[in-house]
Amino acid sequence: MAVDDDTSREHLRSSDAPVSPAAPEPAPLDVPIARQAEITAEIGTLHQGAAPGLLQPLLDFRPYRSSALRHPTKDPRHVDPEEIELFAPVFGQLDVDPVEADLTLAPGGEPIGERIRIVGRVLDGDGRPVAGQLIEVWQANAAGRYVHKRDQHPAPLDPHFTGVGRALTGSDGSYEFVTIKPGPYPWKNHQNAWRPAHVHFSLFGTEFTQRMITQMYFPADPLFALDPIYQAVTDPAARARLVARYDHDISEHEWLLGYRWDIILTGGHRTPMESEEGDH
């Protein structure tokens, strides 16, 4: 949906030209009105005007249509973390079983798709490992569909794949997941909109009130240039840090392909993290 241009409206008010009648109410943001060419043009304009070195995604990124309604508009307010923790889940290291890091294990059969391994390390801004870090992942199946009631696009569900897993980082900050490579999927941002294949990562600190969310992508995806969520990170080097690299040494003969992806939590080379406004 095209959003009114406040700059253009102000120009009309300050000129001698008559002000045109008010435009009709815009359609809801989830109605796919814009075409891909419009979205791509908007992305290019915003990238040209973006300040250099922006490491994190823009919260109000017009090509990502729903961000216009869902991004924060006021300054954050401090709350008492101890009070929050009284109502938050309790997490203990003994609650996480190593088997949860293998998303291909399911009773009754194996999931369909390309089996992959994702390994990496969680590091701070000085390159020091972050041990005991809880990582949760979730993703679509090989056909590009989530096990979620809101996902109703006509792709098959896999009865042997839930698409969720979790793990704890080791003493060297390392983690590993075995899963199925997710497929791209359509979404309602604009006409013929498709998300690149990706895996969601959620990282918890020492409490459940400390949470960071990001997405890992796969190399050479043709949808990168067309995706407003990926492109909401305007710095090219920061965007590149969201893409895993293929690592033949962690591939396994006649079994799976390997990808390596490190997560940097702080500093100038930190991994871009998304807001909790969306679940795409």
mmCIF file of C-alpha atoms in Angstrom:
data_model
loop_
_atom_site.group_PDB
_atom_site.id
_atom_site.type_symbol
_atom_site.label_atom_id
_atom_site.label_comp_id
_atom_site.label_asym_id
_atom_site.label_seq_id
_atom_site.Cartn_x
_atom_site.Cartn_y
_atom_site.Cartn_z
ATOM 1 C CA MET A 1 0.000 0.000 0.000
ATOM 2 C CA ALA A 2 1.301 3.436 -0.869
ATOM 3 C CA VAL A 3 1.688 5.659 2.201
ATOM 4 C CA ASP A 4 1.020 9.416 1.945
ATOM 5 C CA ASP A 5 4.139 11.513 1.407
ATOM 6 C CA ASP A 6 4.133 14.138 4.178
ATOM 7 C CA THR A 7 6.716 16.223 2.337
ATOM 8 C CA SER A 8 4.521 16.470 -0.775
ATOM 9 C CA ARG A 9 1.454 17.428 1.256
ATOM 10 C CA GLU A 10 3.373 20.211 2.998
ATOM 11 C CA HIS A 11 4.514 21.556 -0.383
ATOM 12 C CA LEU A 12 0.894 21.807 -1.528
ATOM 13 C CA ARG A 13 -0.109 23.710 1.585
ATOM 14 C CA SER A 14 2.662 26.253 1.157
ATOM 15 C CA SER A 15 1.973 26.925 -2.540
ATOM 16 C CA ASP A 16 -0.798 28.876 -4.264
ATOM 17 C CA ALA A 17 -2.238 25.710 -5.759
ATOM 18 C CA PRO A 18 -5.581 24.593 -4.359
ATOM 19 C CA VAL A 19 -5.473 21.718 -1.938
ATOM 20 C CA SER A 20 -7.031 18.650 -3.481
ATOM 21 C CA PRO A 21 -9.852 16.836 -1.677
ATOM 22 C CA ALA A 22 -8.846 14.374 0.978
ATOM 23 C CA ALA A 23 -7.808 10.994 -0.401
ATOM 24 C CA PRO A 24 -9.970 7.993 0.449
ATOM 25 C CA GLU A 25 -9.013 5.869 3.430
ATOM 26 C CA PRO A 26 -6.056 3.642 2.524
ATOM 27 C CA ALA A 27 -6.555 -0.089 2.319
ATOM 28 C CA PRO A 28 -5.346 -2.249 5.206
ATOM 29 C CA LEU A 29 -1.618 -2.853 5.166
ATOM 30 C CA ASP A 30 -2.008 -6.602 4.754
ATOM 31 C CA VAL A 31 -3.729 -6.175 1.374
ATOM 32 C CA PRO A 32 -1.074 -6.823 -1.306
ATOM 33 C CA ILE A 33 -1.409 -3.686 -3.431
ATOM 34 C CA ALA A 34 2.167 -2.684 -4.199
ATOM 35 C CA ARG A 35 4.046 -4.551 -6.893
ATOM 36 C CA GLN A 36 7.574 -5.829 -6.532
ATOM 37 C CA ALA A 37 8.945 -3.066 -8.774
ATOM 38 C CA GLU A 38 7.552 -0.432 -6.382
ATOM 39 C CA ILE A 39 9.015 -2.178 -3.342
ATOM 40 C CA THR A 40 12.411 -2.534 -5.030
ATOM 41 C CA ALA A 41 12.419 1.151 -5.999
ATOM 42 C CA GLU A 42 11.565 2.178 -2.433
ATOM 43 C CA ILE A 43 14.377 -0.009 -1.094
ATOM 44 C CA GLY A 44 16.855 1.658 -3.457
ATOM 45 C CA THR A 45 15.752 5.147 -2.432
ATOM 46 C CA LEU A 46 16.016 4.405 1.274
ATOM 47 C CA HIS A 47 19.429 2.800 0.870
ATOM 48 C CA GLN A 48 20.706 5.881 -0.961
ATOM 49 C CA GLY A 49 19.493 8.156 1.817
ATOM 50 C CA ALA A 50 20.558 5.987 4.739
ATOM 51 C CA ALA A 51 23.321 7.134 7.041
ATOM 52 C CA PRO A 52 26.474 5.030 6.599
ATOM 53 C CA GLY A 53 27.299 2.341 9.127
ATOM 54 C CA LEU A 54 23.779 1.542 10.326
ATOM 55 C CA LEU A 55 24.259 -1.951 11.741
ATOM 56 C CA GLN A 56 20.721 -2.696 12.833
ATOM 57 C CA PRO A 57 17.523 -2.905 10.739
ATOM 58 C CA LEU A 58 15.411 0.211 10.422
ATOM 59 C CA LEU A 59 12.239 -0.217 12.478
ATOM 60 C CA ASP A 60 10.160 2.092 10.274
ATOM 61 C CA PHE A 61 11.119 0.757 6.844
ATOM 62 C CA ARG A 62 8.409 1.665 4.349
ATOM 63 C CA PRO A 63 8.955 -1.274 1.957
ATOM 64 C CA TYR A 64 8.179 -3.554 4.914
ATOM 65 C CA ARG A 65 4.569 -2.420 4.983
ATOM 66 C CA SER A 66 3.454 -3.549 8.432
ATOM 67 C CA SER A 67 6.391 -1.777 10.109
ATOM 68 C CA ALA A 68 4.471 1.482 9.563
ATOM 69 C CA LEU A 69 1.925 0.349 12.143
ATOM 70 C CA ARG A 70 3.980 -1.909 14.370
ATOM 71 C CA HIS A 71 7.264 -0.155 15.053
ATOM 72 C CA PRO A 72 7.795 1.671 18.381
ATOM 73 C CA THR A 73 6.987 5.375 18.228
ATOM 74 C CA LYS A 74 7.925 6.392 21.792
ATOM 75 C CA ASP A 75 11.088 6.199 23.837
ATOM 76 C CA PRO A 76 11.561 2.952 25.778
ATOM 77 C CA ARG A 77 10.502 3.048 29.408
ATOM 78 C CA HIS A 78 12.549 1.410 32.121
ATOM 79 C CA VAL A 79 10.813 -1.251 34.171
ATOM 80 C CA ASP A 80 11.868 -3.200 37.219
ATOM 81 C CA PRO A 81 13.511 -6.385 35.872
ATOM 82 C CA GLU A 82 13.045 -8.210 39.163
ATOM 83 C CA GLU A 83 9.289 -7.679 38.994
ATOM 84 C CA ILE A 84 9.203 -8.977 35.410
ATOM 85 C CA GLU A 85 11.129 -12.075 36.381
ATOM 86 C CA LEU A 86 8.444 -12.984 38.916
ATOM 87 C CA PHE A 87 6.153 -13.691 35.955
ATOM 88 C CA ALA A 88 8.718 -15.032 33.465
ATOM 89 C CA PRO A 89 9.513 -18.691 32.765
ATOM 90 C CA VAL A 90 12.351 -20.223 34.706
ATOM 91 C CA PHE A 91 15.153 -21.694 32.635
ATOM 92 C CA GLY A 92 17.697 -24.216 33.843
ATOM 93 C CA GLN A 93 20.529 -25.850 31.921
ATOM 94 C CA LEU A 94 19.290 -29.307 32.893
ATOM 95 C CA ASP A 95 16.051 -28.596 31.022
ATOM 96 C CA VAL A 96 17.776 -28.635 27.596
ATOM 97 C CA ASP A 97 18.562 -32.040 26.144
ATOM 98 C CA PRO A 98 21.213 -32.277 23.373
ATOM 99 C CA VAL A 99 18.712 -34.225 21.268
ATOM 100 C CA GLU A 100 16.666 -31.022 20.890
ATOM 101 C CA ALA A 101 19.325 -29.631 18.557
ATOM 102 C CA ASP A 102 18.491 -32.245 15.906
ATOM 103 C CA LEU A 103 15.302 -31.107 14.180
ATOM 104 C CA THR A 104 15.292 -34.149 11.909
ATOM 105 C CA LEU A 105 14.469 -36.548 14.745
ATOM 106 C CA ALA A 106 10.755 -37.287 14.878
ATOM 107 C CA PRO A 107 8.730 -40.356 15.810
ATOM 108 C CA GLY A 108 7.338 -42.266 12.868
ATOM 109 C CA GLY A 109 9.670 -41.165 10.098
ATOM 110 C CA GLU A 110 12.174 -38.709 8.673
ATOM 111 C CA PRO A 111 11.339 -35.231 7.360
ATOM 112 C CA ILE A 112 11.407 -34.475 3.656
ATOM 113 C CA GLY A 113 14.065 -32.144 2.292
ATOM 114 C CA GLU A 114 17.749 -31.342 2.146
ATOM 115 C CA ARG A 115 19.415 -32.290 5.413
ATOM 116 C CA ILE A 116 21.873 -29.634 6.663
ATOM 117 C CA ARG A 117 24.093 -28.896 9.649
ATOM 118 C CA ILE A 118 24.501 -25.351 11.015
ATOM 119 C CA VAL A 119 27.447 -24.718 13.319
ATOM 120 C CA GLY A 120 28.946 -21.555 14.734
ATOM 121 C CA ARG A 121 30.018 -19.666 17.807
ATOM 122 C CA VAL A 122 28.370 -16.962 19.906
ATOM 123 C CA LEU A 123 30.919 -14.246 20.673
ATOM 124 C CA ASP A 124 30.997 -10.841 22.333
ATOM 125 C CA GLY A 125 32.350 -7.738 20.646
ATOM 126 C CA ASP A 126 35.911 -8.571 21.703
ATOM 127 C CA GLY A 127 35.769 -12.077 20.233
ATOM 128 C CA ARG A 128 35.355 -13.825 23.572
ATOM 129 C CA PRO A 129 33.068 -16.881 23.605
ATOM 130 C CA VAL A 130 29.696 -16.676 25.330
ATOM 131 C CA ALA A 131 29.215 -20.007 27.112
ATOM 132 C CA GLY A 132 25.928 -21.449 28.350
ATOM 133 C CA GLN A 133 23.875 -19.312 25.960
ATOM 134 C CA LEU A 134 20.390 -20.616 25.254
ATOM 135 C CA ILE A 135 19.649 -20.598 21.511
ATOM 136 C CA GLU A 136 16.221 -21.399 20.114
ATOM 137 C CA VAL A 137 15.560 -21.822 16.384
ATOM 138 C CA TRP A 138 12.394 -22.061 14.336
ATOM 139 C CA GLN A 139 11.856 -22.307 10.597
ATOM 140 C CA ALA A 140 9.603 -23.335 7.732
ATOM 141 C CA ASN A 141 9.802 -26.824 6.288
ATOM 142 C CA ALA A 142 11.322 -27.705 2.909
ATOM 143 C CA ALA A 143 8.111 -26.588 1.167
ATOM 144 C CA GLY A 144 8.200 -23.201 2.865
ATOM 145 C CA ARG A 145 5.438 -23.745 5.417
ATOM 146 C CA TYR A 146 5.390 -23.307 9.180
ATOM 147 C CA VAL A 147 3.529 -25.507 11.625
ATOM 148 C CA HIS A 148 1.348 -22.596 12.692
ATOM 149 C CA LYS A 149 -2.358 -21.889 12.322
ATOM 150 C CA ARG A 150 -1.636 -18.497 10.717
ATOM 151 C CA ASP A 151 0.307 -20.148 7.917
ATOM 152 C CA GLN A 152 -2.350 -21.360 5.481
ATOM 153 C CA HIS A 153 -0.649 -21.004 2.116
ATOM 154 C CA PRO A 154 -1.084 -24.078 -0.109
ATOM 155 C CA ALA A 155 2.176 -25.876 0.608
ATOM 156 C CA PRO A 156 2.270 -29.287 2.298
ATOM 157 C CA LEU A 157 2.897 -29.774 5.967
ATOM 158 C CA ASP A 158 5.490 -32.379 6.890
ATOM 159 C CA PRO A 159 4.165 -34.713 9.620
ATOM 160 C CA HIS A 160 7.745 -35.488 10.641
ATOM 161 C CA PHE A 161 9.025 -31.930 10.977
ATOM 162 C CA THR A 162 8.042 -29.350 13.607
ATOM 163 C CA GLY A 163 10.714 -26.813 12.669
ATOM 164 C CA VAL A 164 11.736 -25.943 16.245
ATOM 165 C CA GLY A 165 14.828 -26.746 18.295
ATOM 166 C CA ARG A 166 17.142 -25.413 20.972
ATOM 167 C CA ALA A 167 20.657 -25.810 22.297
ATOM 168 C CA LEU A 168 23.159 -24.414 24.788
ATOM 169 C CA THR A 169 26.501 -23.025 23.680
ATOM 170 C CA GLY A 170 29.591 -24.853 24.875
ATOM 171 C CA SER A 171 32.512 -23.464 26.853
ATOM 172 C CA ASP A 172 33.980 -22.104 23.593
ATOM 173 C CA GLY A 173 30.669 -20.487 22.602
ATOM 174 C CA SER A 174 29.972 -23.155 19.988
ATOM 175 C CA TYR A 175 26.573 -24.464 18.926
ATOM 176 C CA GLU A 176 25.296 -26.963 16.374
ATOM 177 C CA PHE A 177 21.923 -27.764 14.812
ATOM 178 C CA VAL A 178 20.946 -30.487 12.345
ATOM 179 C CA THR A 179 17.829 -29.635 10.371
ATOM 180 C CA ILE A 180 16.201 -29.457 6.933
ATOM 181 C CA LYS A 181 16.946 -26.536 4.653
ATOM 182 C CA PRO A 182 13.813 -24.365 4.693
ATOM 183 C CA GLY A 183 12.062 -23.320 1.532
ATOM 184 C CA PRO A 184 11.101 -19.754 0.543
ATOM 185 C CA TYR A 185 7.484 -18.804 1.094
ATOM 186 C CA PRO A 186 4.979 -16.122 0.055
ATOM 187 C CA TRP A 187 3.802 -13.381 2.396
ATOM 188 C CA LYS A 188 1.310 -10.538 2.150
ATOM 189 C CA ASN A 189 3.616 -7.549 2.077
ATOM 190 C CA HIS A 190 3.017 -6.895 -1.639
ATOM 191 C CA GLN A 191 2.054 -8.695 -4.822
ATOM 192 C CA ASN A 192 4.120 -11.788 -5.507
ATOM 193 C CA ALA A 193 6.159 -11.251 -2.332
ATOM 194 C CA TRP A 194 8.463 -14.119 -1.298
ATOM 195 C CA ARG A 195 10.780 -14.421 1.673
ATOM 196 C CA PRO A 196 14.261 -15.862 1.129
ATOM 197 C CA ALA A 197 14.935 -19.158 2.897
ATOM 198 C CA HIS A 198 15.966 -18.445 6.484
ATOM 199 C CA VAL A 199 16.180 -19.801 10.017
ATOM 200 C CA HIS A 200 15.097 -17.702 12.994
ATOM 201 C CA PHE A 201 17.499 -17.559 15.942
ATOM 202 C CA SER A 202 16.538 -16.432 19.437
ATOM 203 C CA LEU A 203 19.289 -15.921 22.021
ATOM 204 C CA PHE A 204 18.618 -15.574 25.733
ATOM 205 C CA GLY A 205 20.975 -14.047 28.263
ATOM 206 C CA THR A 206 21.015 -14.896 31.922
ATOM 207 C CA GLU A 207 17.287 -14.135 32.257
ATOM 208 C CA PHE A 208 14.280 -14.448 29.953
ATOM 209 C CA THR A 209 14.057 -10.644 29.936
ATOM 210 C CA GLN A 210 17.312 -10.611 27.938
ATOM 211 C CA ARG A 211 16.425 -11.785 24.462
ATOM 212 C CA MET A 212 17.811 -11.072 21.004
ATOM 213 C CA ILE A 213 16.249 -12.314 17.759
ATOM 214 C CA THR A 214 17.798 -12.531 14.318
ATOM 215 C CA GLN A 215 17.603 -14.518 11.072
ATOM 216 C CA MET A 216 20.203 -16.593 9.264
ATOM 217 C CA TYR A 217 20.096 -16.761 5.469
ATOM 218 C CA PHE A 218 21.739 -19.010 2.890
ATOM 219 C CA PRO A 219 24.352 -17.977 0.302
ATOM 220 C CA ALA A 220 23.449 -16.605 -3.146
ATOM 221 C CA ASP A 221 19.690 -16.486 -2.614
ATOM 222 C CA PRO A 222 18.068 -14.750 -5.634
ATOM 223 C CA LEU A 223 15.391 -13.228 -3.379
ATOM 224 C CA PHE A 224 17.798 -11.097 -1.314
ATOM 225 C CA ALA A 225 17.452 -7.987 -3.459
ATOM 226 C CA LEU A 226 13.643 -8.247 -3.419
ATOM 227 C CA ASP A 227 13.087 -8.803 0.310
ATOM 228 C CA PRO A 228 12.289 -5.702 2.399
ATOM 229 C CA ILE A 229 13.024 -7.452 5.710
ATOM 230 C CA TYR A 230 16.553 -8.417 4.679
ATOM 231 C CA GLN A 231 17.028 -5.018 3.031
ATOM 232 C CA ALA A 232 15.887 -3.159 6.166
ATOM 233 C CA VAL A 233 19.534 -3.536 7.184
ATOM 234 C CA THR A 234 20.877 -0.728 5.003
ATOM 235 C CA ASP A 235 24.606 -1.334 5.528
ATOM 236 C CA PRO A 236 25.874 -3.942 3.008
ATOM 237 C CA ALA A 237 28.533 -5.349 5.345
ATOM 238 C CA ALA A 238 25.997 -5.761 8.150
ATOM 239 C CA ARG A 239 23.559 -7.496 5.773
ATOM 240 C CA ALA A 240 26.298 -9.878 4.703
ATOM 241 C CA ARG A 241 26.751 -10.963 8.327
ATOM 242 C CA LEU A 242 23.254 -12.438 8.232
ATOM 243 C CA VAL A 243 24.293 -14.926 5.534
ATOM 244 C CA ALA A 244 25.869 -18.247 6.506
ATOM 245 C CA ARG A 245 28.723 -19.649 4.435
ATOM 246 C CA TYR A 246 28.922 -23.136 3.058
ATOM 247 C CA ASP A 247 31.643 -25.176 4.820
ATOM 248 C CA HIS A 248 32.592 -28.411 3.124
ATOM 249 C CA ASP A 249 34.533 -29.583 6.165
ATOM 250 C CA ILE A 250 31.354 -29.874 8.226
ATOM 251 C CA SER A 251 29.376 -31.499 5.438
ATOM 252 C CA GLU A 252 28.977 -35.236 5.848
ATOM 253 C CA HIS A 253 29.524 -37.839 3.149
ATOM 254 C CA GLU A 254 26.216 -38.938 1.570
ATOM 255 C CA TRP A 255 24.294 -37.416 4.455
ATOM 256 C CA LEU A 256 24.167 -33.601 4.799
ATOM 257 C CA LEU A 257 25.632 -30.227 3.777
ATOM 258 C CA GLY A 258 27.277 -27.919 6.290
ATOM 259 C CA TYR A 259 26.936 -24.188 6.949
ATOM 260 C CA ARG A 260 28.863 -22.012 9.375
ATOM 261 C CA TRP A 261 27.401 -18.901 11.007
ATOM 262 C CA ASP A 262 28.862 -17.017 13.952
ATOM 263 C CA ILE A 263 26.772 -14.624 16.024
ATOM 264 C CA ILE A 264 28.419 -11.466 17.400
ATOM 265 C CA LEU A 265 26.393 -9.919 20.221
ATOM 266 C CA THR A 266 28.039 -6.514 20.621
ATOM 267 C CA GLY A 267 30.455 -4.099 18.981
ATOM 268 C CA GLY A 268 30.902 -2.725 15.495
ATOM 269 C CA HIS A 269 30.674 -6.142 13.880
ATOM 270 C CA ARG A 270 27.620 -7.325 15.758
ATOM 271 C CA THR A 271 25.049 -9.490 14.032
ATOM 272 C CA PRO A 272 21.967 -7.454 13.038
ATOM 273 C CA MET A 273 19.033 -8.263 15.323
ATOM 274 C CA GLU A 274 15.387 -7.761 14.477
ATOM 275 C CA SER A 275 12.740 -6.165 16.646
ATOM 276 C CA GLU A 276 10.024 -8.380 18.061
ATOM 277 C CA GLU A 277 7.407 -6.683 15.875
ATOM 278 C CA GLY A 278 7.106 -9.444 13.289
ATOM 279 C CA ASP A 279 7.314 -13.198 12.894
ATOM 280 C CA HIS A 280 8.287 -13.506 9.235
#
